[in-house]
Coordinates of N, CA and C in Angstrom, one line a residue:
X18 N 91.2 109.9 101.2 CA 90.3 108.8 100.8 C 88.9 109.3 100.8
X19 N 88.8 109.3 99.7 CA 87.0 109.7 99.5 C 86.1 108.7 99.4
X20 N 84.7 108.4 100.0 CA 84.3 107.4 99.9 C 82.6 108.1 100.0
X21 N 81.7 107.2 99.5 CA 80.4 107.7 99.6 C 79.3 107.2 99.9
X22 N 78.4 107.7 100.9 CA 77.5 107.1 101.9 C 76.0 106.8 101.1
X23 N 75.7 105.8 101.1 CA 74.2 105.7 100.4 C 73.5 104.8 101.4
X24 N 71.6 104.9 100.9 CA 71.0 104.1 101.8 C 70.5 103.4 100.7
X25 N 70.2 102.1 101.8 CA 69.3 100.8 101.0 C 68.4 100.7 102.1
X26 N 67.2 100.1 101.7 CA 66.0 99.3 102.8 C 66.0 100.2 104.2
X27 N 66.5 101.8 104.2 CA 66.6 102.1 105.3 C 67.1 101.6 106.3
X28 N 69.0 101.5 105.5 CA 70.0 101.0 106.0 C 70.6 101.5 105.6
X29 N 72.3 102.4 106.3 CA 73.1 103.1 105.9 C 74.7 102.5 105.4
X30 N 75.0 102.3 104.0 CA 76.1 101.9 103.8 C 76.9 102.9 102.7
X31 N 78.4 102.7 103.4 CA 79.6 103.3 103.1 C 80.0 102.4 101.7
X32 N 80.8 103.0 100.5 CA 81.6 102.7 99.6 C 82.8 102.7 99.5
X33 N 83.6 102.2 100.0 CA 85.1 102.2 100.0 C 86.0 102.3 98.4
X34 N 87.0 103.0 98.0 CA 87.5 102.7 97.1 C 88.3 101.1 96.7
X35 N 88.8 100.9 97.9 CA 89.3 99.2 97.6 C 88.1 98.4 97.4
X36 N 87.2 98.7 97.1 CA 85.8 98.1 96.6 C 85.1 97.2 97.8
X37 N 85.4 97.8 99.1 CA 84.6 97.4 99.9 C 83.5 98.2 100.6
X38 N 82.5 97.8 101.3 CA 81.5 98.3 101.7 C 80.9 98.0 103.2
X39 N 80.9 99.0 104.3 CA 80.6 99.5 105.3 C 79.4 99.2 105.7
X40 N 78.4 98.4 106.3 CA 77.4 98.3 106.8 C 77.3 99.0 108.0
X41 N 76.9 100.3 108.2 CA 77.2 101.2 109.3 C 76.2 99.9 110.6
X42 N 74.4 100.2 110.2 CA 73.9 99.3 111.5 C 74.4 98.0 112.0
X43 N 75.1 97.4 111.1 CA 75.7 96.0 111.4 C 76.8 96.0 111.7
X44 N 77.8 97.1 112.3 CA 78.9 96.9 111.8 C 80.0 96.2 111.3
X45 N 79.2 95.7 109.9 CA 79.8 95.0 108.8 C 80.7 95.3 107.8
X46 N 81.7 94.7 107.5 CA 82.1 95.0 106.1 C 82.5 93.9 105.1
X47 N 81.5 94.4 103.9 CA 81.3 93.0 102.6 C 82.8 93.7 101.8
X48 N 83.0 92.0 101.8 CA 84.5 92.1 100.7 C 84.4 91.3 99.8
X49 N 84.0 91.1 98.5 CA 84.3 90.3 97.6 C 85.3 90.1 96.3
X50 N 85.4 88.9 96.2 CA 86.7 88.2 95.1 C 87.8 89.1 96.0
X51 N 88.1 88.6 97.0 CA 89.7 88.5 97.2 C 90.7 87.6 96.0
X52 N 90.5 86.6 95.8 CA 91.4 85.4 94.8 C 92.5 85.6 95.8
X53 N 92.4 85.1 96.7 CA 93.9 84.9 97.6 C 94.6 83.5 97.0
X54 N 95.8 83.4 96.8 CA 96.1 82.2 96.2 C 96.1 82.1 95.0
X55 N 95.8 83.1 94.0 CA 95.3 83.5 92.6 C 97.1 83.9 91.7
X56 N 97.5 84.6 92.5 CA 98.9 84.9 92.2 C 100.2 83.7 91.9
X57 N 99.9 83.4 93.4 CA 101.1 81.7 93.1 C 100.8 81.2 92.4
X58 N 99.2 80.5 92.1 CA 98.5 79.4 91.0 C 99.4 80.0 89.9
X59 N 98.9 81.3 89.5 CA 99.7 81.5 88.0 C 101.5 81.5 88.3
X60 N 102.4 82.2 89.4 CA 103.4 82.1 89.1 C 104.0 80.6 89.2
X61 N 103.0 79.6 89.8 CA 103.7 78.4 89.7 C 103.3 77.7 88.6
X62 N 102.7 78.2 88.1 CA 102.2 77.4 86.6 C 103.0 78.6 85.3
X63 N 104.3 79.6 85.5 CA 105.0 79.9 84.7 C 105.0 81.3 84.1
X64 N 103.4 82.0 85.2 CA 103.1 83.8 84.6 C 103.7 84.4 84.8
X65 N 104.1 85.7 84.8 CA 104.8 86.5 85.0 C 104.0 87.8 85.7
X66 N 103.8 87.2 87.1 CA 102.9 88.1 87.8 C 103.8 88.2 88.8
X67 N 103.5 89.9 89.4 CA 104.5 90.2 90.3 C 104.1 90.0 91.3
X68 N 104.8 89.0 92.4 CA 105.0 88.6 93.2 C 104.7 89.8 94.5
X69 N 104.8 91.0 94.7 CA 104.4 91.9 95.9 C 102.7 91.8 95.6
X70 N 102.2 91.3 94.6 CA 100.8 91.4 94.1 C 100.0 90.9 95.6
X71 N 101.1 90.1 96.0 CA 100.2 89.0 97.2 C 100.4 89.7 98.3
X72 N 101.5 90.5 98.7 CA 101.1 91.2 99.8 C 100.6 92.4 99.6
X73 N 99.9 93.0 98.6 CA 99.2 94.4 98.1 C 97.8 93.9 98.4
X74 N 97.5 92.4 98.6 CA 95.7 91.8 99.1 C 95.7 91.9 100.5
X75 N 96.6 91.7 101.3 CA 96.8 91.9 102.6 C 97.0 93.2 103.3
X76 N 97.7 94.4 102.3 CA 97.9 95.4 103.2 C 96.3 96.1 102.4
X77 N 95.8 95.8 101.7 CA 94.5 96.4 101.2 C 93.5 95.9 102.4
X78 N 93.4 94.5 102.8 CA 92.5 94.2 103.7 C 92.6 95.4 105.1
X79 N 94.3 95.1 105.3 CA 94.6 95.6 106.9 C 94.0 97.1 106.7
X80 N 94.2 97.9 105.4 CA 93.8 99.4 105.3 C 92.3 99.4 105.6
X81 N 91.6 98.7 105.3 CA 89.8 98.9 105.4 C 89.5 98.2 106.8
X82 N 90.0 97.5 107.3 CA 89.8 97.2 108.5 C 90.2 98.1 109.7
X83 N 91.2 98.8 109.4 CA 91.4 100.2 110.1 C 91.2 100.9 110.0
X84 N 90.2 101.6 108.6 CA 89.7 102.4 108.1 C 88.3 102.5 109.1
X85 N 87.5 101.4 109.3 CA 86.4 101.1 109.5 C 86.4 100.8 111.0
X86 N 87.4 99.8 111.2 CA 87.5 99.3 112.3 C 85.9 98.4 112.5
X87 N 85.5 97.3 112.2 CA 84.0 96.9 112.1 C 84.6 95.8 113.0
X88 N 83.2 94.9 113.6 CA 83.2 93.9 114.2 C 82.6 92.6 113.5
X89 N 82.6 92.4 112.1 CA 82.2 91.4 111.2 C 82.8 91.8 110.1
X90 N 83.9 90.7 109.3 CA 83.8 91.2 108.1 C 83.4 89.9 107.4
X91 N 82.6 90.0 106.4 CA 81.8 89.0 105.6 C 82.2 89.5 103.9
X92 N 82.9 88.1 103.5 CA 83.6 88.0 102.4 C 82.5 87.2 101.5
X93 N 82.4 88.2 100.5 CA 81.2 87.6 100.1 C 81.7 86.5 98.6
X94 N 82.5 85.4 99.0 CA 83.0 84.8 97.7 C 84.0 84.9 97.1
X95 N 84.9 83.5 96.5 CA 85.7 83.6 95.9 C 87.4 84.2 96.6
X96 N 87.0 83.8 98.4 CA 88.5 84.2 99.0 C 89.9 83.7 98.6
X97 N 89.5 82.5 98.0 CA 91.0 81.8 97.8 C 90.3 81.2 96.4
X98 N 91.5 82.0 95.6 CA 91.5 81.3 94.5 C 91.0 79.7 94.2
X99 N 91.6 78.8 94.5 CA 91.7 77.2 94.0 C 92.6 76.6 95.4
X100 N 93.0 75.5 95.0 CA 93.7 74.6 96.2 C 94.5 75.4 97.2
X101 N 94.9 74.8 98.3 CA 96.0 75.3 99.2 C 97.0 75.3 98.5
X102 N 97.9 76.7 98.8 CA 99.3 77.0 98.6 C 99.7 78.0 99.5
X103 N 101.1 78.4 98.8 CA 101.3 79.0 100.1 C 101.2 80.4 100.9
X104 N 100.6 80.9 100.0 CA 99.6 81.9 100.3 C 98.3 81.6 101.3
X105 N 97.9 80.4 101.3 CA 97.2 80.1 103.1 C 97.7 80.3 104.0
X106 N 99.2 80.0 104.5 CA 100.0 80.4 105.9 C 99.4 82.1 105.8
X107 N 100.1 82.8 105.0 CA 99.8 84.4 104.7 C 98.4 84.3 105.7
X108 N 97.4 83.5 104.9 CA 96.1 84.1 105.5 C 95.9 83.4 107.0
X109 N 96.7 82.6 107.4 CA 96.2 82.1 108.8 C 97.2 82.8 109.6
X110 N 98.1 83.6 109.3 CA 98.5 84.9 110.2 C 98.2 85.8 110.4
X111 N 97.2 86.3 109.0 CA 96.5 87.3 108.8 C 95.0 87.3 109.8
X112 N 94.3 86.3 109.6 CA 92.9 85.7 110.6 C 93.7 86.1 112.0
X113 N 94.8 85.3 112.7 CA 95.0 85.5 114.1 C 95.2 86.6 114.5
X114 N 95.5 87.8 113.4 CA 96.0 89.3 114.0 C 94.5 90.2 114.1
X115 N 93.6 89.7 113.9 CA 92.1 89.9 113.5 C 90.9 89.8 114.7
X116 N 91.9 90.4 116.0 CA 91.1 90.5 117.8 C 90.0 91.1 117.4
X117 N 88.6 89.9 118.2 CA 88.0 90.8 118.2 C 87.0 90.8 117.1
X118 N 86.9 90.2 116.1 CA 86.2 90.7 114.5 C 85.7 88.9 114.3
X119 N 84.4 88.6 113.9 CA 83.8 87.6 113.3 C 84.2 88.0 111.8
X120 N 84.9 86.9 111.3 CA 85.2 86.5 109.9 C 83.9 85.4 109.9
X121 N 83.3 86.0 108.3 CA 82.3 85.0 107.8 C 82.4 85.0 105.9
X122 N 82.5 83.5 105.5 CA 82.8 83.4 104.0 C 81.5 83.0 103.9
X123 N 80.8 84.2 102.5 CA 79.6 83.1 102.0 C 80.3 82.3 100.5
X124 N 80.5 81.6 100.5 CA 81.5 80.7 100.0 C 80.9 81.1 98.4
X125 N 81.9 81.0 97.5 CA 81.5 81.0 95.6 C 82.4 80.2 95.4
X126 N 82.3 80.4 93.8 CA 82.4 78.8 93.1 C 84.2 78.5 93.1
X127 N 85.0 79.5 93.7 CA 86.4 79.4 93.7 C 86.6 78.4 95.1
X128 N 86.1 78.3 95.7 CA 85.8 78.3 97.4 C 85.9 76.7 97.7
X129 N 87.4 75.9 97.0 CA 86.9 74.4 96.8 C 87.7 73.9 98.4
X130 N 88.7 75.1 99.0 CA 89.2 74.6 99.9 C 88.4 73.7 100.8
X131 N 88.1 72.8 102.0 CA 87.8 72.1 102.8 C 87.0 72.9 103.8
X132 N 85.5 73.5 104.0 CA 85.1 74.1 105.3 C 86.4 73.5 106.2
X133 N 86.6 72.3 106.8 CA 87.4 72.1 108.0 C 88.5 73.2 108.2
X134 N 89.2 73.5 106.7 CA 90.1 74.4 107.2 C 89.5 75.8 107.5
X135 N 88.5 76.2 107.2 CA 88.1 77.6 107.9 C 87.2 77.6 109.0
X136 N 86.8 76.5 109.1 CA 86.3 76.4 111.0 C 87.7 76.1 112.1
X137 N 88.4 75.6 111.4 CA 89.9 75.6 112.3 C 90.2 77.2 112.5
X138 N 90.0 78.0 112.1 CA 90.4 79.1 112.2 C 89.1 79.9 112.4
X139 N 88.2 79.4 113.1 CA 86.9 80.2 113.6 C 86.4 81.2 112.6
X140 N 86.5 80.6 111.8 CA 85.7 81.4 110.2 C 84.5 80.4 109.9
X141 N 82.9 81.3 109.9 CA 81.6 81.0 109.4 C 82.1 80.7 108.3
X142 N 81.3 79.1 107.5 CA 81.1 79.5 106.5 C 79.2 78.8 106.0
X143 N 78.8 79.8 104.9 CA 78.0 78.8 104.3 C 77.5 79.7 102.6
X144 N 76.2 78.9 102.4 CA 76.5 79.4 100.7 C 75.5 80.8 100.6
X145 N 74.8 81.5 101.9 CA 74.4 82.9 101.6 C 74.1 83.5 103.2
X146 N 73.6 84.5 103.1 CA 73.6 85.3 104.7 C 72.5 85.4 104.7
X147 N 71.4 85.6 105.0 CA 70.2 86.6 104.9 C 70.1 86.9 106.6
X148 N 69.6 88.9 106.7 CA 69.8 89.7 107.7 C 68.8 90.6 107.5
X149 N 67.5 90.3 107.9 CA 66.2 90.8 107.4 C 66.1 90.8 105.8
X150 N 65.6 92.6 105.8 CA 65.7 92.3 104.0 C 66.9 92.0 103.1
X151 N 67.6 92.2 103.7 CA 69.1 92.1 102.9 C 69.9 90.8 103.2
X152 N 70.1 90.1 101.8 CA 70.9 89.1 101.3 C 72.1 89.1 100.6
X153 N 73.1 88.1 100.9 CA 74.2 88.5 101.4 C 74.4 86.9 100.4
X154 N 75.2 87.1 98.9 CA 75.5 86.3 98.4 C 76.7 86.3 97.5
X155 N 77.4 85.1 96.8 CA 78.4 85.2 95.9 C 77.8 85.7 94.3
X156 N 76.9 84.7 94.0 CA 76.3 84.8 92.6 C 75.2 86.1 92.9
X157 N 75.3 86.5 91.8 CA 73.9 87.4 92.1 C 72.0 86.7 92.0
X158 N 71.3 86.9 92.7 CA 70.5 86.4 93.4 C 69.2 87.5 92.9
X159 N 68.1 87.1 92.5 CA 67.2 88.1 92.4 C 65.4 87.5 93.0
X160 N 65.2 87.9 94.7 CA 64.2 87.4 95.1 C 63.5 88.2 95.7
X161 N 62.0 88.3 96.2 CA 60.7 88.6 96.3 C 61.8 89.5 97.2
X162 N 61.3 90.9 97.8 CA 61.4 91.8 98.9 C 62.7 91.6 99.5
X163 N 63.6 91.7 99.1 CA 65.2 91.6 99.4 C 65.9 92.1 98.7
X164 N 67.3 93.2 99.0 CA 68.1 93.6 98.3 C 69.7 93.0 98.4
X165 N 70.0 92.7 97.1 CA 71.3 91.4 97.3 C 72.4 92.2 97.0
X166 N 73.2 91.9 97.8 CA 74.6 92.0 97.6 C 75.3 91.0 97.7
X167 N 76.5 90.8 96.2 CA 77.0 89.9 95.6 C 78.5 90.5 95.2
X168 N 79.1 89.2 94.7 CA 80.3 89.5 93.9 C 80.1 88.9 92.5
X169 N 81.2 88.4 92.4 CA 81.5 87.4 90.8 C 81.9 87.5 89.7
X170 N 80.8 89.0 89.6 CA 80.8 89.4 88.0 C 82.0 90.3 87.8
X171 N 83.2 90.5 89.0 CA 84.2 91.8 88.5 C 83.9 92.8 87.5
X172 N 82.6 93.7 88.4 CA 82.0 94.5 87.0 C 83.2 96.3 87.1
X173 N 83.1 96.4 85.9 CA 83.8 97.4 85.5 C 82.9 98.3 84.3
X174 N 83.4 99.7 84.4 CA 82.4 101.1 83.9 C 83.6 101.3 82.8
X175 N 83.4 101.4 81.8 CA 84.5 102.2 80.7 C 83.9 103.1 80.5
X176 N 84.8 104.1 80.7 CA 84.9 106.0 80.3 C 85.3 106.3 79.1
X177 N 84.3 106.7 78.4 CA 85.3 107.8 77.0 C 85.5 108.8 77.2
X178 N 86.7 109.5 77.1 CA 87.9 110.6 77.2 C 87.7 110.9 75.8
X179 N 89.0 112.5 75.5 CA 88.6 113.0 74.6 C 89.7 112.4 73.7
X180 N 89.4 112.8 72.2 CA 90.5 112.1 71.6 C 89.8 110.0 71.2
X181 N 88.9 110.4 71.5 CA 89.0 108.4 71.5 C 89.3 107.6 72.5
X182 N 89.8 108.5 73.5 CA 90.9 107.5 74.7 C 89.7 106.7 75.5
X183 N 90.0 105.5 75.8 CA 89.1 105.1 76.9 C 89.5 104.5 78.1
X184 N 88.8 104.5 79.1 CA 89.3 104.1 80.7 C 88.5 103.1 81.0
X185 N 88.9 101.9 81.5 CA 88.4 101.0 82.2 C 88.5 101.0 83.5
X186 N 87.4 101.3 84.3 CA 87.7 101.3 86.1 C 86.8 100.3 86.7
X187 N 87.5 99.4 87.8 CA 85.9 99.1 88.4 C 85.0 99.6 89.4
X188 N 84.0 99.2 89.4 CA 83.0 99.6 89.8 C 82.1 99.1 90.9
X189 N 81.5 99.6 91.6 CA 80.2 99.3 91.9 C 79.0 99.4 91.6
X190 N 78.1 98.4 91.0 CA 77.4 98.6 89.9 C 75.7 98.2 90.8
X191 N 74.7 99.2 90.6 CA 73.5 98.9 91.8 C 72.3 99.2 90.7
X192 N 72.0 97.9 90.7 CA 70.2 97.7 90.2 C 69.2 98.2 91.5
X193 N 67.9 97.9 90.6 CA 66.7 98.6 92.0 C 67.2 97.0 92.9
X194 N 67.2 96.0 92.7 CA 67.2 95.2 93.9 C 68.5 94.9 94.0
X195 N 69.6 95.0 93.8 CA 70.9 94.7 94.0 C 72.3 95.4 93.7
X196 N 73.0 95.3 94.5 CA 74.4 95.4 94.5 C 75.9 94.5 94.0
X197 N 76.5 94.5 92.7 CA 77.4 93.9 92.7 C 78.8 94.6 93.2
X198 N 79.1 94.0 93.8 CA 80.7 94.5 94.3 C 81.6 94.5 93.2
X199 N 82.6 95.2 92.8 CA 83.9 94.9 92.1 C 84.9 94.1 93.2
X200 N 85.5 93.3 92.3 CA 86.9 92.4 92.5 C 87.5 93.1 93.8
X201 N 87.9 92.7 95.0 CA 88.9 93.0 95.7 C 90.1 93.2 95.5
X202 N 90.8 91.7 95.0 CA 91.5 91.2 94.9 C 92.9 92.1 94.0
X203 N 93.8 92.2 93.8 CA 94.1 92.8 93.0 C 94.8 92.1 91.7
X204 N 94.6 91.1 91.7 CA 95.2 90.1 90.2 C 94.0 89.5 89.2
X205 N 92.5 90.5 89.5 CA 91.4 89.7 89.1 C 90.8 90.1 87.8
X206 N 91.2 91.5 87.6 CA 90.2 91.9 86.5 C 89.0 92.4 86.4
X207 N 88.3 92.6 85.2 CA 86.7 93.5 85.1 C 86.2 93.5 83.9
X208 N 85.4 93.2 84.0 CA 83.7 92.6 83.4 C 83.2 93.8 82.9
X209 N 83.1 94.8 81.9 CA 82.3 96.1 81.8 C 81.0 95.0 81.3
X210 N 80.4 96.2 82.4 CA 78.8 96.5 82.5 C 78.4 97.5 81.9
X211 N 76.8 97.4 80.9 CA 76.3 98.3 80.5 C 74.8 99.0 81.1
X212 N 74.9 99.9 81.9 CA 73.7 100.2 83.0 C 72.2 100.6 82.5
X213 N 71.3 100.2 82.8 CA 70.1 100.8 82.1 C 70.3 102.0 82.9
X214 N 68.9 102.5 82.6 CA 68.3 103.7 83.2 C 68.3 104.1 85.0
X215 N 67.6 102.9 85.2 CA 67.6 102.9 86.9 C 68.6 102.6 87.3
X216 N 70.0 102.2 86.7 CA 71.2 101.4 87.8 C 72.1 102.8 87.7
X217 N 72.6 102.4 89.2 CA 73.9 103.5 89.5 C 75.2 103.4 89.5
X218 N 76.0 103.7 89.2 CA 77.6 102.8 88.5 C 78.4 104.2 89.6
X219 N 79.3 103.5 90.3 CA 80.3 104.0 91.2 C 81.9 103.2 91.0
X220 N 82.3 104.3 89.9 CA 83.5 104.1 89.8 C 84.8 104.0 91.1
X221 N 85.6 103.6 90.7 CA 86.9 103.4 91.7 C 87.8 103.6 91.5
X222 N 88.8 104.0 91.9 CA 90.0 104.1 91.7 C 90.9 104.2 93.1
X223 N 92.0 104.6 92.8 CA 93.0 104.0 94.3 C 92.4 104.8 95.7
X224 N 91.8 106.3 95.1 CA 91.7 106.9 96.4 C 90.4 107.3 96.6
X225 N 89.6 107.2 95.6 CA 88.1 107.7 95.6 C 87.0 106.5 95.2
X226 N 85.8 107.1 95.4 CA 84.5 106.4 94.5 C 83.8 107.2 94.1
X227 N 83.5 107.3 92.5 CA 82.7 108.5 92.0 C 81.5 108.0 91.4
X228 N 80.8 108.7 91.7 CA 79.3 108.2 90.8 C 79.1 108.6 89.5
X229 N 78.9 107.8 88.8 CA 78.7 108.0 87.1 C 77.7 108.4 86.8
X230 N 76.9 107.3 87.1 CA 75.2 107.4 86.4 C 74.4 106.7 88.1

């Protein structure tokens, strides 16, 4: 598992290939667009999505949590798809195996569940974090002396190969003031982004994170 360490505001954070990210001084870890509940919505509405899809969000969580081992993980948006189904039990077995660790949702626009059901389960929620300079949101956010980390955009880097061939991967994609996460989730998809000059693009794939630009 290869992963790569960068600093912000004179703060040290890790890159995960499952597209999550390591706040070494906090020990935090930002997850965005899980879509938990994204799976059944479509197979009960007639898709033909594979059903282990939903336990490949859960053993991805369990891997970065024992990769890291942190005492906060902060989901930065978009954890549950749309309404309850039954992929919530999943996650309220998943929350009680979780000794030890503050769960906090900064809630996005998927996020229609009931706060009550995620204070029943001792999960923070509200609509952003801020932790000195660094802000901690779903939408991307652009304000005076703060660096934002966000989700939403499922941004993704296409690669030309030789021959014409092209690769779509996602990414983590970093302006001078911000960070967007790629998709957690694994039924979500990606958004290619086109990077100016100053932004840094950190591809992904199952076992690494590589820097492009």
């Amino acid at each position: 598992m290869k992963t790569v360490d960068i600093e912000i505001y004179h703060q040290s954070f890790t890159l995960h290939p499952s597209g999550a990210i390591f706040w070494q001084e906090t020990q935090m870890v930002l997850i965005a667009d899980v879509h938990l509940g994204k799976v059944s919505h479509f197979r009960k509405h007639g898709s033909a999505v594979p059903q282990d899809s939903i336990q490949k969000n859960f053993d991805q969580l369990d891997t970065v949590i024992s990769f890291f081992a942190p005492k906060v993980v902060c989901f930065l948006g978009d954890l549950f798809h749309s309404s309850l189904n039954s992929e919530w039990s999943l996650f309220e077995k998943w929350v009680s195996l979780q000794q030890d660790i503050q769960i906090v949702l900064v809630a996005g626009n998927h996020d229609i569940i009931s706060p009550l059901k995620y204070e029943a389960l001792d999960i923070h929620i509200s609509e952003e974090w801020q932790i000195g300079s660094i802000l901690l949101t779903h939408h991307p956010e652009e304000r005076e002396n703060t660096f934002n980390f966000c989700g939403h955009i499922h941004p993704g880097i296409m690669l030309n190969g030789l021959g014409k061939q092209k690769l779509k991967l996602p990414c983590f994609f970093q302006s001078p003031y911000q960070m967007i996460l790629p998709a957690f989730g694994e039924f979500t998809g990606t958004y290619v982004l086109e990077p100016d000059q100053e932004d840094h693009v950190y591809a992904v794939t199952q076992n690494e994170v590589i820097l492009i630009s």
